[in-house]
């Protein structure tokens, strides 16, 4: 908090992503993390939140910092309207000189509908407010070319292509739900939005300013020179896959050249259960992810449309519409800057 006050005096606008409520609340419900189930953790989060925020309030007061708490869920990032509402609240707090402290709302989330790690949550917030820097503090100096406990492991000081290091970041650390893999995923999201990520050890004096000043070792994931606009970044950088479709290779190639969306004649199979307005992942016949886009139909409606290609849309689903699953303005083709996702197993076949 002292370092954040120093940053503020330098003219930085700061948002803090911080967890810890579950750990703080465990003692109050008489359990330990090893013995606690989902309901126990949700209850512990409810107990720990006041303790965590009170600590931040008391210490913030010593440094003339006013704080506010924002609790978010996966849906606040996945639903575009809620995304914009959260963004507006953050900007209003920053304009007032208030430090927003963001955490996932662990009192209501379950494993199926949670972000799960502060790394990607912070990256989505950085994308949301179009931040210049994302600083991730962890238990090591940054990204290493192998497990840092192995002899000869070297710190990777600069990263331009995150995908080159995914193979060496699969181990999950003991200090939280995310390991170095989630930090690389977060860095990729930030890069795409024009934000530089700095990964460093959090156990240091002036942990943030010392990194920004280049006074100690860290890994710098350099922002892309030509970042995506906010709409494209929201469409492409996802925290969870809502669903996916497989389209023909010819349709995928035509889509890549621009000028067309995806209609029902392009679809080979449907994966997952999604609703209208969800962002779906789009694969070609080889299993290569080619695009992401916001769908105009649910997975159930899509299945009906592709199994009855000759029947008018209104006759099938009850209202008039073009048989276009993803309109071109809601479709972003992926390039080398994006981390691709593995396809789901098909739940419906055309």
mmCIF file of C-alpha atoms in Angstrom:
data_model
loop_
_atom_site.group_PDB
_atom_site.id
_atom_site.type_symbol
_atom_site.label_atom_id
_atom_site.label_comp_id
_atom_site.label_asym_id
_atom_site.label_seq_id
_atom_site.Cartn_x
_atom_site.Cartn_y
_atom_site.Cartn_z
ATOM 1 C CA UNK A 1 0.000 0.000 0.000
ATOM 2 C CA UNK A 2 2.920 2.320 0.690
ATOM 3 C CA UNK A 3 4.268 1.562 -2.780
ATOM 4 C CA UNK A 4 0.860 2.194 -4.360
ATOM 5 C CA UNK A 5 0.784 5.578 -2.605
ATOM 6 C CA UNK A 6 4.197 6.292 -4.127
ATOM 7 C CA UNK A 7 2.899 5.308 -7.550
ATOM 8 C CA UNK A 8 -0.073 7.625 -7.107
ATOM 9 C CA UNK A 9 2.250 10.515 -6.199
ATOM 10 C CA UNK A 10 4.049 9.873 -9.499
ATOM 11 C CA UNK A 11 0.801 10.249 -11.414
ATOM 12 C CA UNK A 12 -0.032 6.574 -11.914
ATOM 13 C CA UNK A 13 -3.637 5.411 -11.748
ATOM 14 C CA UNK A 14 -3.611 2.092 -9.895
ATOM 15 C CA UNK A 15 -6.014 -0.851 -9.641
ATOM 16 C CA UNK A 16 -5.194 -3.696 -7.250
ATOM 17 C CA UNK A 17 -6.303 -7.306 -7.748
ATOM 18 C CA UNK A 18 -6.008 -9.084 -4.411
ATOM 19 C CA UNK A 19 -7.369 -12.278 -2.898
ATOM 20 C CA UNK A 20 -7.027 -13.816 0.552
ATOM 21 C CA UNK A 21 -10.581 -13.719 1.904
ATOM 22 C CA UNK A 22 -10.988 -17.517 1.904
ATOM 23 C CA UNK A 23 -7.765 -18.077 3.846
ATOM 24 C CA UNK A 24 -8.650 -15.376 6.359
ATOM 25 C CA UNK A 25 -12.121 -16.797 6.935
ATOM 26 C CA UNK A 26 -11.163 -20.457 7.393
ATOM 27 C CA UNK A 27 -10.436 -20.122 11.101
ATOM 28 C CA UNK A 28 -13.829 -18.529 11.697
ATOM 29 C CA UNK A 29 -15.650 -21.587 10.339
ATOM 30 C CA UNK A 30 -13.298 -24.000 12.090
ATOM 31 C CA UNK A 31 -11.735 -25.675 9.050
ATOM 32 C CA UNK A 32 -8.503 -25.765 7.074
ATOM 33 C CA UNK A 33 -8.065 -25.529 3.273
ATOM 34 C CA UNK A 34 -7.230 -29.256 3.220
ATOM 35 C CA UNK A 35 -10.567 -30.241 4.755
ATOM 36 C CA UNK A 36 -12.853 -27.553 3.318
ATOM 37 C CA UNK A 37 -15.400 -28.282 0.588
ATOM 38 C CA UNK A 38 -16.972 -25.823 -1.838
ATOM 39 C CA UNK A 39 -19.677 -24.587 0.556
ATOM 40 C CA UNK A 40 -17.063 -24.218 3.293
ATOM 41 C CA UNK A 41 -14.864 -22.071 1.045
ATOM 42 C CA UNK A 42 -17.820 -19.924 0.030
ATOM 43 C CA UNK A 43 -18.695 -19.380 3.691
ATOM 44 C CA UNK A 44 -15.052 -18.696 4.539
ATOM 45 C CA UNK A 45 -14.919 -16.078 1.785
ATOM 46 C CA UNK A 46 -17.947 -14.336 3.270
ATOM 47 C CA UNK A 47 -16.247 -14.297 6.682
ATOM 48 C CA UNK A 48 -12.860 -13.219 5.362
ATOM 49 C CA UNK A 49 -13.929 -10.370 3.075
ATOM 50 C CA UNK A 50 -14.612 -7.860 5.882
ATOM 51 C CA UNK A 51 -11.292 -8.757 7.520
ATOM 52 C CA UNK A 52 -9.330 -8.314 4.296
ATOM 53 C CA UNK A 53 -10.966 -5.019 3.374
ATOM 54 C CA UNK A 54 -10.654 -3.688 6.912
ATOM 55 C CA UNK A 55 -6.912 -4.361 6.797
ATOM 56 C CA UNK A 56 -6.622 -2.561 3.474
ATOM 57 C CA UNK A 57 -8.747 0.310 4.811
ATOM 58 C CA UNK A 58 -6.672 0.745 7.959
ATOM 59 C CA UNK A 59 -3.304 0.594 6.192
ATOM 60 C CA UNK A 60 -4.593 2.638 3.270
ATOM 61 C CA UNK A 61 -5.639 5.370 5.706
ATOM 62 C CA UNK A 62 -2.028 5.604 6.922
ATOM 63 C CA UNK A 63 -1.016 6.505 3.360
ATOM 64 C CA UNK A 64 -3.974 8.769 2.521
ATOM 65 C CA UNK A 65 -5.497 6.156 0.247
ATOM 66 C CA UNK A 66 -9.241 5.702 -0.042
ATOM 67 C CA UNK A 67 -10.272 2.211 -1.143
ATOM 68 C CA UNK A 68 -13.271 0.561 -2.760
ATOM 69 C CA UNK A 69 -14.072 -3.109 -3.244
ATOM 70 C CA UNK A 70 -15.340 -4.606 -6.480
ATOM 71 C CA UNK A 71 -16.316 -8.281 -6.479
ATOM 72 C CA UNK A 72 -16.616 -9.841 -9.931
ATOM 73 C CA UNK A 73 -17.621 -13.163 -11.434
ATOM 74 C CA UNK A 74 -16.867 -14.879 -14.712
ATOM 75 C CA UNK A 75 -20.088 -13.476 -16.144
ATOM 76 C CA UNK A 76 -18.933 -9.900 -15.579
ATOM 77 C CA UNK A 77 -16.214 -10.503 -18.168
ATOM 78 C CA UNK A 78 -18.136 -12.792 -20.514
ATOM 79 C CA UNK A 79 -21.290 -10.664 -20.855
ATOM 80 C CA UNK A 80 -20.426 -7.508 -22.813
ATOM 81 C CA UNK A 81 -23.014 -5.293 -21.080
ATOM 82 C CA UNK A 82 -21.787 -6.293 -17.624
ATOM 83 C CA UNK A 83 -18.216 -5.876 -18.851
ATOM 84 C CA UNK A 84 -18.963 -2.256 -19.806
ATOM 85 C CA UNK A 85 -20.804 -1.594 -16.526
ATOM 86 C CA UNK A 86 -17.796 -2.817 -14.542
ATOM 87 C CA UNK A 87 -15.478 -0.724 -16.716
ATOM 88 C CA UNK A 88 -17.547 2.415 -16.094
ATOM 89 C CA UNK A 89 -17.471 1.852 -12.335
ATOM 90 C CA UNK A 90 -13.694 1.431 -12.354
ATOM 91 C CA UNK A 91 -13.168 4.602 -14.354
ATOM 92 C CA UNK A 92 -15.433 6.569 -12.005
ATOM 93 C CA UNK A 93 -13.500 5.371 -8.956
ATOM 94 C CA UNK A 94 -10.173 6.232 -10.564
ATOM 95 C CA UNK A 95 -11.444 9.698 -11.486
ATOM 96 C CA UNK A 96 -12.271 10.223 -7.806
ATOM 97 C CA UNK A 97 -8.810 9.177 -6.653
ATOM 98 C CA UNK A 98 -10.121 5.976 -5.057
ATOM 99 C CA UNK A 99 -8.081 2.755 -5.208
ATOM 100 C CA UNK A 100 -10.288 -0.093 -6.552
ATOM 101 C CA UNK A 101 -9.482 -3.470 -4.984
ATOM 102 C CA UNK A 102 -10.819 -6.276 -7.163
ATOM 103 C CA UNK A 103 -11.373 -9.903 -6.302
ATOM 104 C CA UNK A 104 -13.500 -12.745 -7.564
ATOM 105 C CA UNK A 105 -16.755 -13.138 -5.638
ATOM 106 C CA UNK A 106 -15.907 -16.476 -4.045
ATOM 107 C CA UNK A 107 -19.102 -16.486 -1.976
ATOM 108 C CA UNK A 108 -21.234 -17.358 -5.016
ATOM 109 C CA UNK A 109 -18.915 -18.890 -7.622
ATOM 110 C CA UNK A 110 -18.462 -22.604 -8.224
ATOM 111 C CA UNK A 111 -15.695 -24.452 -10.037
ATOM 112 C CA UNK A 112 -17.700 -24.424 -13.276
ATOM 113 C CA UNK A 113 -18.340 -20.661 -13.297
ATOM 114 C CA UNK A 114 -15.255 -19.073 -11.813
ATOM 115 C CA UNK A 115 -12.156 -17.362 -13.158
ATOM 116 C CA UNK A 116 -10.044 -19.251 -10.632
ATOM 117 C CA UNK A 117 -6.826 -17.216 -10.663
ATOM 118 C CA UNK A 118 -5.890 -13.600 -10.107
ATOM 119 C CA UNK A 119 -3.453 -13.572 -13.034
ATOM 120 C CA UNK A 120 -6.025 -13.794 -15.807
ATOM 121 C CA UNK A 121 -8.553 -11.795 -13.781
ATOM 122 C CA UNK A 122 -6.026 -8.951 -13.533
ATOM 123 C CA UNK A 123 -5.274 -9.215 -17.259
ATOM 124 C CA UNK A 124 -8.958 -8.866 -18.111
ATOM 125 C CA UNK A 125 -9.157 -5.806 -15.869
ATOM 126 C CA UNK A 126 -6.055 -4.369 -17.574
ATOM 127 C CA UNK A 127 -7.718 -4.985 -20.926
ATOM 128 C CA UNK A 128 -10.958 -3.461 -19.641
ATOM 129 C CA UNK A 129 -9.395 -0.136 -18.597
ATOM 130 C CA UNK A 130 -6.723 -0.152 -21.353
ATOM 131 C CA UNK A 131 -3.883 -0.106 -18.832
ATOM 132 C CA UNK A 132 -0.280 0.503 -19.853
ATOM 133 C CA UNK A 133 1.256 -1.924 -17.367
ATOM 134 C CA UNK A 134 0.178 -5.154 -15.693
ATOM 135 C CA UNK A 135 2.420 -6.080 -12.760
ATOM 136 C CA UNK A 136 2.104 -9.665 -11.500
ATOM 137 C CA UNK A 137 3.841 -10.339 -8.179
ATOM 138 C CA UNK A 138 4.670 -13.965 -7.426
ATOM 139 C CA UNK A 139 7.136 -16.168 -5.519
ATOM 140 C CA UNK A 140 9.964 -16.133 -8.099
ATOM 141 C CA UNK A 141 11.806 -13.475 -10.102
ATOM 142 C CA UNK A 142 9.812 -14.192 -13.253
ATOM 143 C CA UNK A 143 9.628 -16.750 -16.054
ATOM 144 C CA UNK A 144 12.462 -19.282 -16.287
ATOM 145 C CA UNK A 145 13.421 -21.392 -19.277
ATOM 146 C CA UNK A 146 12.780 -24.481 -17.124
ATOM 147 C CA UNK A 147 11.714 -25.247 -13.557
ATOM 148 C CA UNK A 148 13.616 -22.633 -11.491
ATOM 149 C CA UNK A 149 14.619 -25.337 -8.987
ATOM 150 C CA UNK A 150 16.593 -27.160 -11.680
ATOM 151 C CA UNK A 151 20.329 -26.479 -12.064
ATOM 152 C CA UNK A 152 21.136 -24.042 -14.858
ATOM 153 C CA UNK A 153 17.650 -22.528 -15.004
ATOM 154 C CA UNK A 154 17.844 -19.032 -16.485
ATOM 155 C CA UNK A 155 15.489 -16.105 -16.070
ATOM 156 C CA UNK A 156 13.816 -15.069 -19.312
ATOM 157 C CA UNK A 157 14.063 -11.298 -19.213
ATOM 158 C CA UNK A 158 12.014 -10.416 -22.303
ATOM 159 C CA UNK A 159 9.122 -12.229 -23.979
ATOM 160 C CA UNK A 160 7.577 -11.281 -27.300
ATOM 161 C CA UNK A 161 5.871 -14.589 -28.175
ATOM 162 C CA UNK A 162 4.244 -16.167 -25.127
ATOM 163 C CA UNK A 163 3.415 -19.394 -26.985
ATOM 164 C CA UNK A 164 7.121 -20.339 -27.092
ATOM 165 C CA UNK A 165 7.119 -20.827 -23.318
ATOM 166 C CA UNK A 166 3.827 -22.619 -22.667
ATOM 167 C CA UNK A 167 5.469 -26.053 -22.547
ATOM 168 C CA UNK A 168 7.676 -25.080 -19.585
ATOM 169 C CA UNK A 169 4.916 -23.405 -17.533
ATOM 170 C CA UNK A 170 2.505 -26.261 -16.829
ATOM 171 C CA UNK A 171 3.374 -26.751 -13.148
ATOM 172 C CA UNK A 172 1.038 -25.043 -10.652
ATOM 173 C CA UNK A 173 2.643 -23.216 -7.749
ATOM 174 C CA UNK A 174 1.788 -23.743 -4.092
ATOM 175 C CA UNK A 175 0.975 -20.097 -3.345
ATOM 176 C CA UNK A 176 -2.319 -19.929 -5.246
ATOM 177 C CA UNK A 177 -4.592 -21.411 -7.878
ATOM 178 C CA UNK A 178 -2.463 -20.186 -10.762
ATOM 179 C CA UNK A 179 1.072 -21.160 -11.727
ATOM 180 C CA UNK A 180 3.337 -19.668 -14.375
ATOM 181 C CA UNK A 181 1.028 -20.969 -17.103
ATOM 182 C CA UNK A 182 -1.806 -18.662 -16.024
ATOM 183 C CA UNK A 183 0.696 -15.794 -15.875
ATOM 184 C CA UNK A 184 1.696 -16.444 -19.473
ATOM 185 C CA UNK A 185 -1.962 -16.623 -20.493
ATOM 186 C CA UNK A 186 -2.540 -13.346 -18.664
ATOM 187 C CA UNK A 187 0.466 -11.769 -20.362
ATOM 188 C CA UNK A 188 -0.875 -12.819 -23.759
ATOM 189 C CA UNK A 189 -4.237 -11.175 -23.039
ATOM 190 C CA UNK A 190 -2.481 -8.010 -21.917
ATOM 191 C CA UNK A 191 -0.147 -7.994 -24.934
ATOM 192 C CA UNK A 192 -3.093 -8.196 -27.313
ATOM 193 C CA UNK A 193 -4.632 -5.156 -25.630
ATOM 194 C CA UNK A 194 -1.423 -3.106 -25.834
ATOM 195 C CA UNK A 195 -0.408 -3.610 -22.196
ATOM 196 C CA UNK A 196 3.103 -4.624 -21.109
ATOM 197 C CA UNK A 197 3.254 -7.290 -18.374
ATOM 198 C CA UNK A 198 5.979 -7.401 -15.718
ATOM 199 C CA UNK A 199 6.314 -10.610 -13.661
ATOM 200 C CA UNK A 200 8.454 -10.355 -10.526
ATOM 201 C CA UNK A 201 8.967 -11.571 -6.976
ATOM 202 C CA UNK A 202 6.541 -9.913 -4.573
ATOM 203 C CA UNK A 203 8.799 -10.280 -1.527
ATOM 204 C CA UNK A 204 10.780 -7.057 -1.929
ATOM 205 C CA UNK A 205 10.884 -3.483 -0.738
ATOM 206 C CA UNK A 206 8.843 -1.236 -3.024
ATOM 207 C CA UNK A 207 7.721 -4.335 -4.954
ATOM 208 C CA UNK A 208 5.961 -2.432 -7.765
ATOM 209 C CA UNK A 209 8.001 0.746 -8.266
ATOM 210 C CA UNK A 210 11.278 -1.178 -8.170
ATOM 211 C CA UNK A 211 10.061 -3.303 -11.074
ATOM 212 C CA UNK A 212 8.786 -0.348 -13.087
ATOM 213 C CA UNK A 213 12.094 1.450 -12.443
ATOM 214 C CA UNK A 214 14.101 -1.561 -13.646
ATOM 215 C CA UNK A 215 15.855 -1.844 -10.301
ATOM 216 C CA UNK A 216 15.544 -5.632 -9.929
ATOM 217 C CA UNK A 217 15.133 -8.772 -12.063
ATOM 218 C CA UNK A 218 11.816 -9.513 -13.715
ATOM 219 C CA UNK A 219 10.290 -10.865 -16.914
ATOM 220 C CA UNK A 220 8.873 -8.274 -19.289
ATOM 221 C CA UNK A 221 6.214 -9.453 -21.737
ATOM 222 C CA UNK A 222 6.220 -6.724 -24.349
ATOM 223 C CA UNK A 223 2.918 -5.295 -25.584
ATOM 224 C CA UNK A 224 2.088 -5.675 -29.263
ATOM 225 C CA UNK A 225 2.927 -2.595 -31.297
ATOM 226 C CA UNK A 226 -0.489 -2.688 -32.974
ATOM 227 C CA UNK A 227 -2.948 -3.787 -30.252
ATOM 228 C CA UNK A 228 -6.462 -4.953 -30.970
ATOM 229 C CA UNK A 229 -9.298 -2.539 -30.357
ATOM 230 C CA UNK A 230 -11.428 -3.066 -27.253
ATOM 231 C CA UNK A 231 -14.180 -4.966 -29.109
ATOM 232 C CA UNK A 232 -11.730 -7.358 -30.791
ATOM 233 C CA UNK A 233 -9.858 -7.923 -27.519
ATOM 234 C CA UNK A 234 -13.104 -8.724 -25.695
ATOM 235 C CA UNK A 235 -14.144 -11.183 -28.425
ATOM 236 C CA UNK A 236 -10.841 -13.022 -28.642
ATOM 237 C CA UNK A 237 -9.386 -13.117 -25.122
ATOM 238 C CA UNK A 238 -11.648 -15.475 -23.201
ATOM 239 C CA UNK A 239 -11.541 -16.859 -19.673
ATOM 240 C CA UNK A 240 -13.768 -19.824 -20.469
ATOM 241 C CA UNK A 241 -15.045 -21.477 -23.640
ATOM 242 C CA UNK A 242 -18.816 -21.075 -23.916
ATOM 243 C CA UNK A 243 -19.007 -23.489 -26.830
ATOM 244 C CA UNK A 244 -17.575 -24.131 -30.275
ATOM 245 C CA UNK A 245 -18.383 -25.181 -33.812
ATOM 246 C CA UNK A 246 -16.495 -26.951 -36.577
ATOM 247 C CA UNK A 247 -16.886 -25.496 -40.070
ATOM 248 C CA UNK A 248 -15.711 -26.741 -43.461
ATOM 249 C CA UNK A 249 -12.180 -25.932 -44.582
ATOM 250 C CA UNK A 250 -13.509 -23.997 -47.548
ATOM 251 C CA UNK A 251 -15.713 -21.868 -45.288
ATOM 252 C CA UNK A 252 -12.787 -21.279 -42.904
ATOM 253 C CA UNK A 253 -10.571 -20.131 -45.783
ATOM 254 C CA UNK A 254 -13.290 -17.829 -47.111
ATOM 255 C CA UNK A 255 -13.832 -16.434 -43.629
ATOM 256 C CA UNK A 256 -10.103 -15.715 -43.284
ATOM 257 C CA UNK A 257 -10.063 -13.603 -46.430
ATOM 258 C CA UNK A 258 -12.835 -11.410 -44.991
ATOM 259 C CA UNK A 259 -16.178 -10.347 -46.321
ATOM 260 C CA UNK A 260 -18.395 -13.055 -44.833
ATOM 261 C CA UNK A 261 -19.652 -14.479 -41.587
ATOM 262 C CA UNK A 262 -20.698 -18.067 -40.830
ATOM 263 C CA UNK A 263 -24.051 -19.477 -41.909
ATOM 264 C CA UNK A 264 -25.663 -22.826 -41.282
ATOM 265 C CA UNK A 265 -24.380 -24.367 -44.519
ATOM 266 C CA UNK A 266 -20.798 -23.957 -43.233
ATOM 267 C CA UNK A 267 -21.280 -25.954 -40.027
ATOM 268 C CA UNK A 268 -20.141 -29.552 -39.628
ATOM 269 C CA UNK A 269 -20.559 -30.053 -35.870
ATOM 270 C CA UNK A 270 -21.503 -28.209 -32.678
ATOM 271 C CA UNK A 271 -19.756 -28.497 -29.311
ATOM 272 C CA UNK A 272 -20.975 -27.404 -25.873
ATOM 273 C CA UNK A 273 -24.129 -25.652 -24.747
ATOM 274 C CA UNK A 274 -24.178 -21.959 -25.534
ATOM 275 C CA UNK A 275 -26.843 -19.268 -25.752
ATOM 276 C CA UNK A 276 -27.417 -16.312 -28.043
ATOM 277 C CA UNK A 277 -24.799 -13.623 -27.357
ATOM 278 C CA UNK A 278 -22.111 -16.072 -26.193
ATOM 279 C CA UNK A 279 -18.688 -16.018 -27.823
ATOM 280 C CA UNK A 280 -17.945 -19.340 -29.504
ATOM 281 C CA UNK A 281 -14.656 -20.772 -30.774
ATOM 282 C CA UNK A 282 -14.561 -21.728 -34.443
ATOM 283 C CA UNK A 283 -12.472 -24.644 -35.767
ATOM 284 C CA UNK A 284 -11.816 -26.027 -39.235
ATOM 285 C CA UNK A 285 -11.979 -29.721 -40.148
ATOM 286 C CA UNK A 286 -8.361 -30.307 -39.098
ATOM 287 C CA UNK A 287 -9.119 -29.171 -35.527
ATOM 288 C CA UNK A 288 -7.283 -25.852 -35.899
ATOM 289 C CA UNK A 289 -8.945 -22.914 -34.186
ATOM 290 C CA UNK A 290 -9.490 -20.211 -36.789
ATOM 291 C CA UNK A 291 -11.728 -17.551 -35.212
ATOM 292 C CA UNK A 292 -13.939 -16.491 -32.324
ATOM 293 C CA UNK A 293 -17.265 -14.767 -32.657
ATOM 294 C CA UNK A 294 -20.500 -13.821 -30.932
ATOM 295 C CA UNK A 295 -23.343 -16.085 -31.958
ATOM 296 C CA UNK A 296 -26.866 -15.024 -32.929
ATOM 297 C CA UNK A 297 -28.309 -18.439 -32.050
ATOM 298 C CA UNK A 298 -28.114 -20.863 -29.145
ATOM 299 C CA UNK A 299 -26.511 -24.281 -29.587
ATOM 300 C CA UNK A 300 -29.988 -25.862 -29.585
ATOM 301 C CA UNK A 301 -31.232 -23.484 -32.290
ATOM 302 C CA UNK A 302 -28.040 -24.006 -34.292
ATOM 303 C CA UNK A 303 -28.517 -27.769 -34.238
ATOM 304 C CA UNK A 304 -32.089 -27.392 -35.497
ATOM 305 C CA UNK A 305 -30.995 -25.038 -38.273
ATOM 306 C CA UNK A 306 -28.159 -27.204 -39.581
ATOM 307 C CA UNK A 307 -30.221 -30.410 -39.513
ATOM 308 C CA UNK A 308 -32.964 -28.753 -41.554
ATOM 309 C CA UNK A 309 -30.992 -26.644 -43.982
ATOM 310 C CA UNK A 310 -33.764 -26.337 -46.588
ATOM 311 C CA UNK A 311 -36.438 -25.134 -44.173
ATOM 312 C CA UNK A 312 -36.831 -21.365 -43.580
ATOM 313 C CA UNK A 313 -35.531 -20.060 -40.254
ATOM 314 C CA UNK A 314 -38.901 -18.678 -39.138
ATOM 315 C CA UNK A 315 -40.551 -22.057 -39.583
ATOM 316 C CA UNK A 316 -37.882 -23.704 -37.414
ATOM 317 C CA UNK A 317 -37.404 -21.252 -34.547
ATOM 318 C CA UNK A 318 -40.514 -19.079 -34.660
ATOM 319 C CA UNK A 319 -39.187 -15.721 -35.856
ATOM 320 C CA UNK A 320 -37.732 -14.298 -39.046
ATOM 321 C CA UNK A 321 -33.945 -14.174 -39.253
ATOM 322 C CA UNK A 322 -31.108 -14.815 -41.629
ATOM 323 C CA UNK A 323 -29.512 -18.232 -41.181
ATOM 324 C CA UNK A 324 -26.202 -16.613 -40.191
ATOM 325 C CA UNK A 325 -24.769 -17.947 -36.960
ATOM 326 C CA UNK A 326 -21.995 -15.313 -36.628
ATOM 327 C CA UNK A 327 -22.198 -12.000 -38.460
ATOM 328 C CA UNK A 328 -18.965 -10.636 -39.918
ATOM 329 C CA UNK A 329 -18.904 -7.624 -37.571
ATOM 330 C CA UNK A 330 -18.997 -10.016 -34.585
ATOM 331 C CA UNK A 331 -16.218 -12.282 -35.903
ATOM 332 C CA UNK A 332 -12.463 -12.050 -35.328
ATOM 333 C CA UNK A 333 -10.042 -14.344 -37.166
ATOM 334 C CA UNK A 334 -7.107 -15.448 -35.023
ATOM 335 C CA UNK A 335 -3.461 -14.823 -35.856
ATOM 336 C CA UNK A 336 -0.069 -15.724 -34.383
ATOM 337 C CA UNK A 337 -0.542 -13.353 -31.439
ATOM 338 C CA UNK A 338 -3.339 -15.460 -29.920
ATOM 339 C CA UNK A 339 -3.005 -18.608 -27.817
ATOM 340 C CA UNK A 340 -5.215 -21.226 -29.468
ATOM 341 C CA UNK A 341 -7.558 -23.493 -27.496
ATOM 342 C CA UNK A 342 -7.946 -27.232 -27.857
ATOM 343 C CA UNK A 343 -11.338 -28.220 -29.324
ATOM 344 C CA UNK A 344 -14.147 -29.701 -27.240
ATOM 345 C CA UNK A 345 -15.769 -33.016 -28.076
ATOM 346 C CA UNK A 346 -18.739 -32.574 -30.374
ATOM 347 C CA UNK A 347 -22.152 -32.653 -28.695
ATOM 348 C CA UNK A 348 -24.132 -32.355 -31.963
ATOM 349 C CA UNK A 349 -23.321 -33.197 -35.539
ATOM 350 C CA UNK A 350 -24.853 -31.617 -38.618
#
